[in-house]
Coordinates of C-alpha atoms and ligand atoms in Angstrom, one line a residue:
X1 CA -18.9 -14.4 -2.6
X2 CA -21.0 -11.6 -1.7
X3 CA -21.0 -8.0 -3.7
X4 CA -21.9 -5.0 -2.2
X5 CA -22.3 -1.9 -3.7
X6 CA -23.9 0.2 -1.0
X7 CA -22.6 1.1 2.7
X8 CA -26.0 0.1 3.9
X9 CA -25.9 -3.6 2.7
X10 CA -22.4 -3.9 3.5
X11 CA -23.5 -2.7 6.9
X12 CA -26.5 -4.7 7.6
X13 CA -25.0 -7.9 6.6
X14 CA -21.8 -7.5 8.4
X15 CA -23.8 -6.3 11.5
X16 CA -25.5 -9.9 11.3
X17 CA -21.6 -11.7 11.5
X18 CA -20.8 -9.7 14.4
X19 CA -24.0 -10.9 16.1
X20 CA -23.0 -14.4 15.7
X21 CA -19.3 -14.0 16.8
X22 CA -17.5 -13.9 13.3
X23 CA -14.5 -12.0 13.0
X24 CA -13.4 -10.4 10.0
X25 CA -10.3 -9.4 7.8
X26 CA -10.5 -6.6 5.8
X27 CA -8.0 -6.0 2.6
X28 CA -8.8 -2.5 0.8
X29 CA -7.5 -2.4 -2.2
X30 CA -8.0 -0.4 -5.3
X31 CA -8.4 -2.8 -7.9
X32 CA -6.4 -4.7 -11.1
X33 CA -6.2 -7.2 -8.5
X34 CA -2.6 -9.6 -9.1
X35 CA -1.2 -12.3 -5.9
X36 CA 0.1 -9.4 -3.9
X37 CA -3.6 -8.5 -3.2
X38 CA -3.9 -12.2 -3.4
X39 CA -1.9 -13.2 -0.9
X40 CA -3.3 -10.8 1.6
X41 CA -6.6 -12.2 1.1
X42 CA -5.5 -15.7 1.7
X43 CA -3.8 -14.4 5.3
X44 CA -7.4 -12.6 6.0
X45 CA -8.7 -16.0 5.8
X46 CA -6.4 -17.6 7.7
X47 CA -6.3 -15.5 10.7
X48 CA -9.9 -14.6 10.6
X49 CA -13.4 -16.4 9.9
X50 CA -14.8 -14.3 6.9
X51 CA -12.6 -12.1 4.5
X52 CA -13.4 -8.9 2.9
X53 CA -12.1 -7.3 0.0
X54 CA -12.9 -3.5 -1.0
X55 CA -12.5 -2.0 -4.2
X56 CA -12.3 1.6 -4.2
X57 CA -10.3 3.9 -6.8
X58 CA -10.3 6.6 -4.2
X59 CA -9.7 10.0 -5.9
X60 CA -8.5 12.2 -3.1
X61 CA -5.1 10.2 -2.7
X62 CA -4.1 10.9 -6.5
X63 CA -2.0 13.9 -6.6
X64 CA -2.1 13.9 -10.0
X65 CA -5.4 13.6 -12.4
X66 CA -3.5 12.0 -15.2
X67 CA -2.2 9.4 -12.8
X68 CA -6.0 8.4 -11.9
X69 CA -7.6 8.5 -15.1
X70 CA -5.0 5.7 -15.9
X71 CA -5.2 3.7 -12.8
X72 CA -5.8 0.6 -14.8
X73 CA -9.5 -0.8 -13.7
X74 CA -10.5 -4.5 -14.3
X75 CA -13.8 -5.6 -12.1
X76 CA -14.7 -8.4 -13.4
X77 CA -11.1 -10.2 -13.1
X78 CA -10.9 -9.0 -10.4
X79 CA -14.5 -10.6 -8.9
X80 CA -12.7 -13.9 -10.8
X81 CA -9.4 -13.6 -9.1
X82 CA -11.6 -12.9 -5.6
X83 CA -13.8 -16.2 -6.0
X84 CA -10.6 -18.4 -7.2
X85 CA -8.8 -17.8 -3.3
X86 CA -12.4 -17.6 -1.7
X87 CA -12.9 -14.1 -0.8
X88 CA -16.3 -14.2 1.3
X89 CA -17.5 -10.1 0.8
X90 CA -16.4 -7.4 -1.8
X91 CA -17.1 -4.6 -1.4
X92 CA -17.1 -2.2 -4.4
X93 CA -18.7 1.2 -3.8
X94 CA -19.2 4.6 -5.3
X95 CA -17.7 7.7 -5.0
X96 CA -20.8 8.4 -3.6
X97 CA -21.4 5.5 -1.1
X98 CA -17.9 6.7 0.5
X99 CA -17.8 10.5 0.7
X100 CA -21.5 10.9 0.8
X101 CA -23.1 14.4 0.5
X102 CA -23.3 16.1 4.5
X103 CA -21.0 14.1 5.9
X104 CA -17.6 14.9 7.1
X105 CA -15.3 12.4 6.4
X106 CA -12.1 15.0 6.3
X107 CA -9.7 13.7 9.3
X108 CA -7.2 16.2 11.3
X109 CA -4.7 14.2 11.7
X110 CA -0.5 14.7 12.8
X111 CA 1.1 12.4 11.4
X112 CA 4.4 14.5 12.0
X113 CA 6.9 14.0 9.9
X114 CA 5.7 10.2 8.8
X115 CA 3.8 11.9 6.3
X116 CA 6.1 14.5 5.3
X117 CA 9.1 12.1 3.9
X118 CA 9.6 10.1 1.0
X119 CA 5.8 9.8 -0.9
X120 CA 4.7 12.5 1.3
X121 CA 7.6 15.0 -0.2
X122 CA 6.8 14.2 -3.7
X123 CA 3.3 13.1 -4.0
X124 CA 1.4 16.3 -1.8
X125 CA -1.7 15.3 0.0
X126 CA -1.5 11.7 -0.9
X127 CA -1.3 10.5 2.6
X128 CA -4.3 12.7 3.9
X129 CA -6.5 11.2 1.2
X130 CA -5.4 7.3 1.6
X131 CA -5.6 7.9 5.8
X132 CA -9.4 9.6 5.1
X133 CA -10.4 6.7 3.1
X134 CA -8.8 4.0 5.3
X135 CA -10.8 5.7 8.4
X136 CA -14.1 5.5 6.2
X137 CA -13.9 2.3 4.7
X138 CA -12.8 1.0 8.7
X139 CA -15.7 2.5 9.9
X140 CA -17.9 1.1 7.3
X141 CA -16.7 -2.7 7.4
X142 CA -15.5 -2.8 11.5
X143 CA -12.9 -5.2 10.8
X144 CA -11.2 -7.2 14.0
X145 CA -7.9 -7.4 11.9
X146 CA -6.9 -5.0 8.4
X147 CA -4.2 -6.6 6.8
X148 CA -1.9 -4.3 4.4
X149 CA 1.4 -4.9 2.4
X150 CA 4.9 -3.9 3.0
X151 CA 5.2 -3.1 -0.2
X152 CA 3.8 0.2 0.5
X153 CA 5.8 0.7 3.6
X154 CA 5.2 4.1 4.6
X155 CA 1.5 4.4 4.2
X156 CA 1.4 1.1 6.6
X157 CA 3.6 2.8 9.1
X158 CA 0.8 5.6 8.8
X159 CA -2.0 3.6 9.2
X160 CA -0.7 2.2 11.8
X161 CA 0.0 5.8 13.6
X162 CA -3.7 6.7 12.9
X163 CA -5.4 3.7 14.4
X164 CA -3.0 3.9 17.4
X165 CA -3.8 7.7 17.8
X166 CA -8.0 7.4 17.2
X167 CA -7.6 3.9 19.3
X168 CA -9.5 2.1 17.2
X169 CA -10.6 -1.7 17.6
X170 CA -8.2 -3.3 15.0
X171 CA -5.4 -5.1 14.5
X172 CA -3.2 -3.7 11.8
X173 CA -1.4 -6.9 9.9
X174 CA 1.2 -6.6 7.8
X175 CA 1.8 -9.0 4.4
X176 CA 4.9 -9.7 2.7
X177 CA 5.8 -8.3 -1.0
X178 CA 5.0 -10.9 -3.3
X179 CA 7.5 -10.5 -6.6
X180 CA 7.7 -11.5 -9.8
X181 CA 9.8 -14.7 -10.3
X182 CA 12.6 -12.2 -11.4
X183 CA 12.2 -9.7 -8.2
X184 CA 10.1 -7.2 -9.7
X185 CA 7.2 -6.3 -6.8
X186 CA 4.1 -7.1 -8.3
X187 CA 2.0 -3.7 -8.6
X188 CA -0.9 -2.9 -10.4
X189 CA 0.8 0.0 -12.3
X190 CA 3.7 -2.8 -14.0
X191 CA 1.0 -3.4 -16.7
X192 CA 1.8 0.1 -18.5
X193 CA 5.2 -0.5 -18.2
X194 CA 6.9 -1.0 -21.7
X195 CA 8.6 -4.1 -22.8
X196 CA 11.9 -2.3 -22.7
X197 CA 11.3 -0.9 -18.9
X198 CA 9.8 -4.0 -17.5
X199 CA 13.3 -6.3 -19.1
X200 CA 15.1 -3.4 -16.8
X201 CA 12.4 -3.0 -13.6
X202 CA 14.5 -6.2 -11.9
X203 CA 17.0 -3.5 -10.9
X204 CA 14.9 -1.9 -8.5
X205 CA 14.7 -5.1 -6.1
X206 CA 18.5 -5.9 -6.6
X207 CA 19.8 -2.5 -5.9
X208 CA 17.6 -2.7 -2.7
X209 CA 19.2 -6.4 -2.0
X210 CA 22.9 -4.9 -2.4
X211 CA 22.0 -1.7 0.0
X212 CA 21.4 -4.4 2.3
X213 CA 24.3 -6.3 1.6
X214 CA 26.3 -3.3 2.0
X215 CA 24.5 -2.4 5.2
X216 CA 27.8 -2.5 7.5
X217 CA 30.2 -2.3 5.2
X218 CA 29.9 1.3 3.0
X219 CA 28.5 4.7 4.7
X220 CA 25.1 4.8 4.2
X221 CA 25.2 7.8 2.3
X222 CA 27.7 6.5 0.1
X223 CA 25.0 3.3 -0.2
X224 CA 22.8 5.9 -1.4
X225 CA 24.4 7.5 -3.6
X226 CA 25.4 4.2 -5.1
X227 CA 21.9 2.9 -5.5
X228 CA 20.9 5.9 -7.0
X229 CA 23.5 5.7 -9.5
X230 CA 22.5 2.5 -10.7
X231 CA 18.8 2.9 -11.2
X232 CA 19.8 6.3 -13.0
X233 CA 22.1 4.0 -15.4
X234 CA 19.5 2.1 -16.9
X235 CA 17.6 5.4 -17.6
X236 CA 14.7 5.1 -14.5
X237 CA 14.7 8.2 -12.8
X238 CA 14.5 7.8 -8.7
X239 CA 12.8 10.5 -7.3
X240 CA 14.4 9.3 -3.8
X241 CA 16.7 5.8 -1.9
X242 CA 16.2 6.5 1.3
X243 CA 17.7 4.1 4.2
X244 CA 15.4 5.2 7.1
X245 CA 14.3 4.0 10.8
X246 CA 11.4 1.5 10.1
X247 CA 9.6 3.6 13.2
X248 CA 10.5 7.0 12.4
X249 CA 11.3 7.6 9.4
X250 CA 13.4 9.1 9.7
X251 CA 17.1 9.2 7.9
X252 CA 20.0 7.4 9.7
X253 CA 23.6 8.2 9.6
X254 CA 24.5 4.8 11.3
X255 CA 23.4 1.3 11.0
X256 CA 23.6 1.3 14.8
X257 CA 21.0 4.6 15.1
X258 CA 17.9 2.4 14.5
X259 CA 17.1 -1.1 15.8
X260 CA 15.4 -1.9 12.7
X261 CA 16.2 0.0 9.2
X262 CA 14.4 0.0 6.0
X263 CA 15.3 1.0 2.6
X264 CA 12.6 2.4 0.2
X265 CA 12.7 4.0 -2.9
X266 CA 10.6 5.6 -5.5
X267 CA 11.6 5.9 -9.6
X268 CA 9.8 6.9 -12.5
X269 CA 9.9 3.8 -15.6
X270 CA 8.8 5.8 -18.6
X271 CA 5.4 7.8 -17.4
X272 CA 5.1 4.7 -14.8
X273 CA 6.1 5.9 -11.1
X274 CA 7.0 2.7 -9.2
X275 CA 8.1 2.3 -5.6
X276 CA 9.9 -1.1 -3.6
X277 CA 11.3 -1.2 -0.1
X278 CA 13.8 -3.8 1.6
X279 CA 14.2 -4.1 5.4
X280 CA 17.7 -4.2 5.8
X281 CA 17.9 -5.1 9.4
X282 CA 17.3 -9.1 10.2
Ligands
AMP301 P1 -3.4 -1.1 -3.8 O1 -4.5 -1.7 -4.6 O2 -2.1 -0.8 -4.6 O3 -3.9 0.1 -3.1 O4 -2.9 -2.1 -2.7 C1 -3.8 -2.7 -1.8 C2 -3.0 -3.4 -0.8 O5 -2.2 -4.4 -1.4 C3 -2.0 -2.5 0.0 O6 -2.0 -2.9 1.4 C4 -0.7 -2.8 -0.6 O7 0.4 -2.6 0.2 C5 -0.9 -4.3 -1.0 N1 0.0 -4.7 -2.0 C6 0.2 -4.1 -3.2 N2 1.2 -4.7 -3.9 C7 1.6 -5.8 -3.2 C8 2.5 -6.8 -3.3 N3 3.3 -6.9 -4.4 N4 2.7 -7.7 -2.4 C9 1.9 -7.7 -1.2 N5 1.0 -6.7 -1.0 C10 0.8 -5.8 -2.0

């Protein structure tokens, strides 16, 4: 596997794969790297020739300067993890390297409402940062195909706005959730979760499985309502259960307002903020 550090020999070297006609996935990621990440990877590989991973703890999508300062960071496992599913690049630059001095990367964007919902409402800015980013590191590596989880559903949906409004040259991919063996949605934060919250974290994923259960059979507000009850009565605190239009975004009254609905939520675990999503639609 190749490291790189710097834009420029990131750059040069990927410049020489275009040149001989060798496509590449690109997975950015930032960091504590578990088989979610993993799994992306492996689909990079498979539907491209050469896989690249980045690395990148990128400060101006954390609302909140506590919540950085404990993103957990673990390089060299990571590097580990990388080499055991054969990653070919990472990538794993500076502050510097991405929002270098006299450049502009700042991005006026409308993302509309996409971004004003759900993790936009309660996490201010954090969408303008991770689309800023996304742009910069796209424009660094040139992928033919960027491959991103549904596990964060929203920011995928506004990816996917911003590459189709700057009509950019790649294919946005999206990978399954990978969960725990008990349903839990593997996330980088679950390791500062205490014993206590993670025995209870299985409710997230099950309350999401009986929303969609209960899809055409209670009022989706009453679903929501419901839901929200019982992650409140094992003491998380949701900051939202929202059973939106996977498109839009937009709240439904009706199962029959959207072709194709998802249900995401957000809760606090302790100090650990944790989000999940289920489509509910087949
Ligand atoms: P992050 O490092 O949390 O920014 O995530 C990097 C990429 O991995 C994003 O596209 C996430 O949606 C994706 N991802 C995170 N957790 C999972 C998971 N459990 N399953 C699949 N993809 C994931």
């Amino acid at each position: 596997m190749y490291l790189f550090q710097t834009a420029k020999e990131l750059q040069n070297h990927i410049q020489n794969l275009h040149q001989q006609g060798i496509s590449i996935g690109f997975v950015p990621t930032m960091g504590a790297l578990h088989a979610g990440h993993l799994s992306l990877i492996e689909e990079a590989k498979k539907i491209a020739d050469c896989s690249v991973c980045s690395i990148f703890v990128n400060p101006t999508q954390f609302n909140d300067p506590k919540d950085l300062e404990k993103y957990p960071r673990t390089p060299d496992k990571d590097a580990q993890l990388l080499e055991s599913v054969g990653n070919d690049i990472l990538f794993m630059p500076t502050p510097e390297e991405v929002y270098p001095q006299g450049l502009n990367t700042h991005l006026e964007l409308d993302f509309g409402t996409l971004a004003g919902v759900m993790e936009g409402a309660f996490r201010p800015g954090h969408f303008q940062g991770m689309a800023e980013v996304v742009k910069r590191l796209l424009d660094l590596v040139t992928p033919e195909i960027l491959l991103m989880g549904q596990k964060d559903f929203q920011q995928f949906t506004i990816v996917k706005h911003m590459i189709k409004q700057l009509a950019m040259p790649t294919q946005l991919v999206m990978g399954a959730t990978v969960r725990e063996t008990d349903g839990v949605a593997m996330s980088s934060r679950n390791v500062r979760l205490s014993p206590e919250n993670r025995s209870k974290a299985p409710v997230i994923f099950e309350t999401l499985q009986w929303a969609k259960k209960m899809l055409r059979t209670l009022p989706l507000k009453t679903i929501q309502e419901m839901a929200l009850q019982k992650l409140q009565s094992v003491g998380f605190e949701p900051e939202y259960f929202e059973i939106v239009n996977t498109d839009t975004l937009m709240s439904i009254n009706d199962p029959l307002d959207a072709t194709a609905i998802v249900a995401c939520t957000a809760l606090w675990a302790g100090g650990v903020r944790l989000i999940d999503n289920v489509i509910l639609t087949d």
